[in-house]
């Protein structure tokens, strides 16, 4: 259609900022649903990759943002003390392992937080190497990309690893990178590297997602995160938890490091923190976060409207007991997905925690070859049937569920029913290869 949003967008918005799975022309949203140009309401099981953590137009966010924009406390906190950013920083410190000695940096997105982390940590330690995990995503800005191990981000040489970067396998129980106990093997390999190629005096830090999302929603085996923390302590290396996608209640706990009682040195936040508005934070010890002054500054950092949204998100997670909700609704989804796996042999593995869940599609259960084409078709069909799912994984074959963490049980049931039909339709050849051909590339 000549005047459709998609046509107008093709003429106006650059492809370099697009990752698409199917047409999704949005004109509004409420709760867990998006409203499309043709008036259809679709259930958003991605929650905009986890950013819409309270869904769309949550009344607490609407009220906070409306008040803040009606009486703006400046537009930034870089050259002024802005009340909402101070209040938000104090509230974030209350979540940190060491509120007295930690400081908060505020920014716009997770990429920027991890970029700031790289700059602040290298400046403070004088070390410039990082260790990260193959499949990990830490951002789209130079600093974050340069420590990311997700192949879809390695698009050109500008996206390359930093000099001296070391990647290690994530302990994936479904496709283990080493024989034997995967957790022990990965930790031994990590220590072997420290004793050989990456001497600790060169290594500034290790960055990890407590559940690796874009790499395939991989949940590490119990004991891995605490084992890693222990080795970092022994070798005097900073441990950085990237909580951008799984932090702030999504796993059923406030942070993914809480799963094993780990105490990280630095924590990065993004996505959920703004509840859909651009907001991110980095928290760490003042010796890293305070020096040198002005190291990582952009004009609208600490923006009062975004900070007010962040405060509303933190307040709502607690007042609506959303960690509990993520646990309960997440376990309903896992149970329902396991029932689907009995009917649909494409499903090789289901894994997750709370409301971060991956459904790994395979062409056969023995080889576990990623069923990427079928995955693309299933999410395409699910959108036509009324629910938004995106996929992740280096094989582009893991349907990801990161819905709003206030998703209710009825909505979870609706998502399962739609997914069931989408599998059935694809199994019966009702989605053509051409339908999805133009959406490849992630
Ligand atoms: C774990 C993780 N860290 C950082 C980022 C970067 O966040 P953003 O794209 O919002 O800047 C992402 C984005 O997907 C992510 O998944």
Coordinates of N, CA, C and O in Angstrom, one line a residue, residues 125-234:
X125 N 42.0 0.5 36.4 CA 42.9 -0.6 36.7 C 44.2 -0.5 35.9 O 45.2 -1.2 36.3
X126 N 44.3 0.3 34.8 CA 45.5 0.3 34.0 C 45.6 -1.0 33.2 O 46.6 -1.2 32.5
X127 N 44.6 -1.9 33.3 CA 44.6 -3.1 32.5 C 43.7 -3.0 31.3 O 42.6 -2.3 31.5
X128 N 44.0 -3.6 30.2 CA 43.0 -3.3 29.1 C 42.5 -4.6 28.4 O 41.9 -4.5 27.3
X129 N 42.6 -5.7 29.0 CA 42.0 -6.9 28.4 C 40.8 -7.3 29.2 O 40.7 -7.2 30.4
X130 N 39.8 -7.8 28.4 CA 38.6 -8.4 29.0 C 38.4 -9.8 28.6 O 38.8 -10.2 27.6
X131 N 37.8 -10.6 29.5 CA 37.4 -11.9 29.1 C 35.9 -11.9 29.1 O 35.2 -11.4 30.0
X132 N 35.3 -12.5 28.0 CA 33.9 -12.6 27.9 C 33.5 -13.9 27.2 O 34.4 -14.7 26.9
X133 N 32.2 -14.1 27.0 CA 31.8 -15.4 26.6 C 31.3 -15.4 25.2 O 30.6 -14.5 24.7
X134 N 31.6 -16.5 24.5 CA 31.2 -16.7 23.1 C 29.6 -16.7 23.1 O 29.1 -17.5 23.8
X135 N 29.0 -15.9 22.3 CA 27.6 -15.8 22.3 C 27.0 -14.7 23.1 O 25.8 -14.4 23.0
X136 N 27.9 -14.0 23.9 CA 27.4 -12.9 24.7 C 27.2 -11.6 24.0 O 27.9 -11.3 23.0
X137 N 26.2 -10.8 24.4 CA 25.9 -9.5 23.8 C 26.1 -8.5 24.9 O 25.5 -8.6 25.9
X138 N 26.9 -7.5 24.6 CA 27.1 -6.4 25.6 C 26.9 -5.0 25.0 O 27.2 -4.0 25.6
X139 N 26.4 -5.0 23.7 CA 26.0 -3.7 23.2 C 26.4 -3.4 21.8 O 27.2 -4.1 21.2
X140 N 25.9 -2.3 21.3 CA 26.1 -1.9 19.9 C 27.0 -0.7 19.8 O 27.2 -0.2 18.6
X141 N 27.6 -0.2 20.9 CA 28.6 0.8 20.8 C 30.0 0.2 20.8 O 30.1 -0.9 21.3
X142 N 31.0 0.9 20.4 CA 32.3 0.3 20.2 C 32.7 -0.5 21.4 O 33.2 -1.6 21.3
X143 N 32.7 0.1 22.6 CA 33.2 -0.6 23.8 C 32.4 -1.9 24.0 O 33.1 -2.9 24.3
X144 N 31.1 -1.8 23.9 CA 30.3 -3.0 24.2 C 30.5 -4.1 23.1 O 30.6 -5.3 23.4
X145 N 30.5 -3.6 21.8 CA 30.7 -4.6 20.8 C 32.1 -5.3 20.9 O 32.2 -6.5 20.7
X146 N 33.1 -4.5 21.3 CA 34.4 -5.0 21.3 C 34.6 -6.1 22.3 O 35.7 -6.8 22.3
X147 N 33.7 -6.3 23.3 CA 33.8 -7.4 24.2 C 32.7 -8.4 24.0 O 32.5 -9.3 24.8
X148 N 31.8 -8.2 23.0 CA 30.7 -9.1 22.8 C 31.2 -10.3 22.0 O 32.1 -10.2 21.1
X149 N 30.6 -11.4 22.2 CA 31.0 -12.7 21.5 C 29.9 -13.2 20.6 O 29.9 -14.4 20.3
X150 N 28.9 -12.3 20.3 CA 27.8 -12.8 19.5 C 28.0 -12.6 18.0 O 28.2 -11.4 17.6
X151 N 28.0 -13.7 17.2 CA 28.5 -13.5 15.9 C 27.6 -12.6 15.0 O 28.2 -11.9 14.1
X152 N 26.3 -12.4 15.3 CA 25.5 -11.5 14.5 C 26.0 -10.1 14.7 O 25.6 -9.2 13.8
X153 N 26.7 -9.8 15.7 CA 27.2 -8.4 15.9 C 28.5 -8.1 15.2 O 28.9 -7.0 15.0
X154 N 29.2 -9.2 14.7 CA 30.5 -9.0 14.1 C 30.3 -8.7 12.6 O 30.7 -9.5 11.7
X155 N 29.6 -7.6 12.3 CA 29.2 -7.4 10.9 C 30.4 -6.9 10.0 O 30.5 -7.3 8.9
X156 N 31.2 -6.0 10.6 CA 32.4 -5.5 9.8 C 33.5 -5.3 10.8 O 33.4 -5.5 12.0
X157 N 34.6 -4.8 10.2 CA 35.8 -4.7 11.1 C 35.6 -3.7 12.2 O 36.3 -3.7 13.2
X158 N 34.7 -2.7 12.0 CA 34.4 -1.7 13.0 C 33.7 -2.4 14.3 O 33.7 -1.8 15.3
X159 N 33.2 -3.6 14.0 CA 32.5 -4.3 15.1 C 33.5 -5.4 15.7 O 33.0 -6.3 16.5
X160 N 34.8 -5.3 15.4 CA 35.7 -6.4 15.9 C 36.0 -6.3 17.4 O 35.8 -5.3 18.0
X161 N 36.6 -7.4 17.8 CA 37.0 -7.5 19.2 C 38.1 -6.5 19.5 O 38.9 -6.2 18.7
X162 N 38.2 -6.1 20.8 CA 39.3 -5.2 21.2 C 40.6 -6.0 21.2 O 40.6 -7.2 21.4
X163 N 41.7 -5.4 21.0 CA 43.0 -6.1 21.0 C 43.1 -6.8 22.4 O 42.9 -6.1 23.4
X164 N 43.6 -8.0 22.3 CA 43.8 -8.7 23.6 C 42.6 -9.3 24.2 O 42.6 -10.0 25.2
X165 N 41.4 -9.2 23.5 CA 40.2 -9.7 24.0 C 40.2 -11.3 24.0 O 40.8 -11.9 23.1
X166 N 39.7 -11.9 25.1 CA 39.7 -13.3 25.2 C 38.2 -13.8 25.3 O 37.5 -13.2 26.1
X167 N 37.9 -14.8 24.5 CA 36.5 -15.3 24.6 C 36.6 -16.7 25.1 O 37.5 -17.5 24.7
X168 N 35.7 -17.1 25.9 CA 35.6 -18.5 26.4 C 34.2 -19.0 26.2 O 33.2 -18.2 26.1
X169 N 34.0 -20.3 26.1 CA 32.6 -20.8 25.8 C 31.7 -20.6 27.0 O 32.2 -20.6 28.2
X170 N 30.5 -20.4 26.8 CA 29.5 -20.4 27.9 C 29.1 -21.8 28.2 O 29.0 -22.6 27.3
X171 N 28.9 -22.1 29.5 CA 28.6 -23.5 29.8 C 27.2 -23.9 29.4 O 26.3 -23.8 30.2
X172 N 27.0 -24.3 28.2 CA 25.7 -24.7 27.6 C 25.4 -26.1 27.9 O 26.1 -27.0 27.3
X173 N 24.5 -26.4 28.7 CA 24.2 -27.9 29.0 C 23.6 -28.6 27.9 O 23.8 -29.8 27.8
X174 N 23.0 -27.9 26.9 CA 22.3 -28.6 25.8 C 23.3 -28.9 24.7 O 23.2 -30.0 24.1
X175 N 24.1 -28.0 24.4 CA 25.2 -28.2 23.4 C 26.5 -28.0 24.0 O 27.2 -26.9 23.8
X176 N 27.0 -28.9 24.9 CA 28.2 -28.6 25.7 C 29.4 -28.4 24.9 O 29.6 -29.1 23.9
X177 N 30.2 -27.3 25.2 CA 31.4 -27.1 24.4 C 32.5 -28.1 24.7 O 33.4 -28.2 23.9
X178 N 32.5 -28.7 25.8 CA 33.5 -29.7 26.2 C 32.8 -31.0 26.7 O 31.7 -30.9 27.2
X179 N 33.5 -32.1 26.6 CA 33.0 -33.3 27.2 C 33.1 -33.2 28.7 O 33.9 -32.4 29.2
X180 N 32.4 -34.0 29.4 CA 32.5 -34.1 30.9 C 31.6 -33.0 31.5 O 30.7 -32.5 30.8
X181 N 31.8 -32.7 32.8 CA 30.9 -31.8 33.4 C 31.2 -30.4 32.9 O 32.3 -29.8 33.0
X182 N 30.2 -29.8 32.2 CA 30.4 -28.6 31.4 C 30.9 -27.4 32.3 O 31.8 -26.6 31.9
X183 N 30.3 -27.3 33.5 CA 30.7 -26.2 34.4 C 32.2 -26.3 34.8 O 32.9 -25.3 34.6
X184 N 32.5 -27.5 35.2 CA 33.9 -27.7 35.7 C 34.9 -27.5 34.5 O 36.0 -26.8 34.6
X185 N 34.5 -27.9 33.3 CA 35.4 -27.9 32.2 C 35.6 -26.4 31.7 O 36.7 -26.0 31.4
X186 N 34.5 -25.6 31.7 CA 34.7 -24.2 31.3 C 35.5 -23.5 32.4 O 36.4 -22.7 32.0
X187 N 35.3 -23.7 33.6 CA 36.0 -23.0 34.7 C 37.5 -23.4 34.6 O 38.4 -22.6 34.8
X188 N 37.8 -24.7 34.3 CA 39.2 -25.1 34.1 C 39.8 -24.4 33.0 O 41.0 -24.0 33.0
X189 N 39.1 -24.3 31.9 CA 39.6 -23.6 30.7 C 39.9 -22.1 31.0 O 41.0 -21.6 30.6
X190 N 39.0 -21.5 31.7 CA 39.2 -20.1 32.2 C 40.5 -20.0 33.0 O 41.3 -19.1 32.7
X191 N 40.7 -20.9 33.9 CA 41.9 -20.8 34.7 C 43.2 -21.1 33.9 O 44.2 -20.5 34.1
X192 N 43.0 -22.0 33.0 CA 44.1 -22.4 32.1 C 44.6 -21.1 31.3 O 45.8 -20.8 31.2
X193 N 43.6 -20.4 30.8 CA 43.9 -19.1 30.1 C 44.6 -18.1 31.0 O 45.6 -17.5 30.6
X194 N 44.2 -18.0 32.2 CA 44.8 -17.1 33.2 C 46.3 -17.5 33.4 O 47.1 -16.6 33.7
X195 N 46.5 -18.8 33.4 CA 47.9 -19.3 33.6 C 48.7 -19.2 32.4 O 49.9 -19.5 32.5
X196 N 48.1 -18.9 31.2 CA 48.9 -19.0 30.0 C 48.8 -17.6 29.2 O 49.5 -16.7 29.5
X197 N 47.8 -17.6 28.3 CA 47.6 -16.5 27.4 C 47.2 -15.1 28.0 O 47.4 -14.1 27.5
X198 N 46.5 -15.2 29.1 CA 45.8 -14.0 29.7 C 46.2 -13.8 31.2 O 45.4 -14.0 32.1
X199 N 47.5 -13.5 31.4 CA 47.9 -13.3 32.8 C 47.0 -12.3 33.6 O 46.7 -11.3 33.0
X200 N 46.6 -12.6 34.8 CA 45.7 -11.8 35.5 C 46.1 -10.3 35.6 O 45.2 -9.4 35.6
X201 N 47.4 -10.0 35.6 CA 47.8 -8.6 35.7 C 47.4 -7.8 34.5 O 47.5 -6.6 34.5
X202 N 47.1 -8.5 33.4 CA 46.6 -7.8 32.2 C 45.1 -7.7 32.1 O 44.6 -7.0 31.2
X203 N 44.4 -8.5 32.9 CA 43.0 -8.6 32.7 C 42.2 -7.7 33.6 O 42.3 -7.8 34.8
X204 N 41.5 -6.8 32.9 CA 40.7 -5.8 33.7 C 39.5 -6.5 34.3 O 39.1 -6.2 35.5
X205 N 38.8 -7.3 33.5 CA 37.6 -7.9 34.1 C 37.0 -9.0 33.2 O 37.4 -9.2 32.1
X206 N 36.1 -9.7 33.9 CA 35.3 -10.7 33.2 C 33.9 -10.3 33.2 O 33.3 -9.9 34.2
X207 N 33.2 -10.3 32.0 CA 31.8 -9.8 31.9 C 31.0 -11.0 31.5 O 31.3 -11.8 30.6
X208 N 29.8 -11.1 32.2 CA 28.9 -12.3 32.0 C 27.5 -11.9 32.1 O 27.1 -11.0 32.9
X209 N 26.6 -12.5 31.3 CA 25.2 -12.5 31.5 C 24.8 -13.7 32.4 O 25.2 -14.8 32.0
X210 N 24.1 -13.5 33.4 CA 23.7 -14.7 34.3 C 22.9 -15.7 33.6 O 22.8 -16.9 33.9
X211 N 22.1 -15.3 32.6 CA 21.5 -16.2 31.6 C 21.9 -15.5 30.2 O 21.7 -14.3 30.0
X212 N 22.5 -16.3 29.4 CA 23.0 -15.7 28.1 C 21.8 -15.6 27.1 O 21.3 -16.7 26.6
X213 N 21.3 -14.4 26.9 CA 20.1 -14.3 26.1 C 20.3 -14.4 24.6 O 19.9 -15.4 24.0
X214 N 20.9 -13.3 24.0 CA 21.0 -13.4 22.5 C 21.7 -14.6 22.0 O 21.4 -15.1 20.9
X215 N 22.6 -15.1 22.8 CA 23.3 -16.3 22.4 C 22.5 -17.6 22.5 O 23.0 -18.7 22.1
X216 N 21.2 -17.5 22.9 CA 20.3 -18.6 22.8 C 19.6 -18.9 24.1 O 19.1 -20.0 24.4
X217 N 19.5 -17.9 25.0 CA 18.8 -18.1 26.3 C 19.3 -19.3 27.0 O 18.6 -20.2 27.4
X218 N 20.6 -19.3 27.2 CA 21.3 -20.5 27.9 C 21.4 -20.2 29.4 O 21.9 -19.2 29.8
X219 N 20.9 -21.2 30.1 CA 21.0 -21.1 31.6 C 22.2 -21.9 32.0 O 22.3 -23.1 31.8
X220 N 23.2 -21.3 32.7 CA 24.3 -22.1 33.2 C 24.0 -23.1 34.2 O 23.0 -22.9 35.0
X221 N 24.7 -24.2 34.3 CA 24.4 -25.2 35.4 C 24.7 -24.6 36.7 O 25.5 -23.7 36.9
X222 N 24.0 -25.1 37.7 CA 24.2 -24.6 39.1 C 25.6 -24.7 39.5 O 26.3 -25.7 39.2
X223 N 26.1 -23.7 40.2 CA 27.5 -23.7 40.7 C 28.4 -23.0 39.7 O 29.5 -22.6 40.1
X224 N 28.0 -22.7 38.5 CA 29.0 -22.1 37.6 C 29.2 -20.7 37.9 O 30.4 -20.2 38.0
X225 N 28.2 -19.9 38.2 CA 28.3 -18.5 38.5 C 29.2 -18.3 39.7 O 30.1 -17.4 39.8
X226 N 28.9 -19.1 40.8 CA 29.6 -18.9 42.0 C 31.1 -19.4 41.8 O 32.0 -18.8 42.4
X227 N 31.3 -20.4 41.0 CA 32.6 -20.9 40.7 C 33.4 -19.8 40.0 O 34.6 -19.6 40.3
X228 N 32.8 -19.1 39.0 CA 33.5 -18.1 38.3 C 33.8 -16.9 39.2 O 35.0 -16.4 39.2
X229 N 32.9 -16.6 40.1 CA 33.1 -15.5 41.1 C 34.3 -15.8 42.0 O 35.2 -15.0 42.2
X230 N 34.4 -17.1 42.4 CA 35.5 -17.5 43.2 C 36.9 -17.3 42.5 O 37.8 -16.8 43.1
X231 N 36.9 -17.8 41.3 CA 38.2 -17.7 40.5 C 38.6 -16.2 40.3 O 39.7 -15.8 40.3
X232 N 37.6 -15.4 40.0 CA 37.9 -13.9 39.8 C 38.5 -13.4 41.1 O 39.4 -12.6 41.1
X233 N 37.9 -13.8 42.2 CA 38.4 -13.3 43.5 C 39.9 -13.8 43.7 O 40.8 -13.0 44.1
X234 N 40.1 -15.0 43.5 CA 41.5 -15.6 43.7 C 42.5 -14.9 42.8 O 43.6 -14.6 43.3

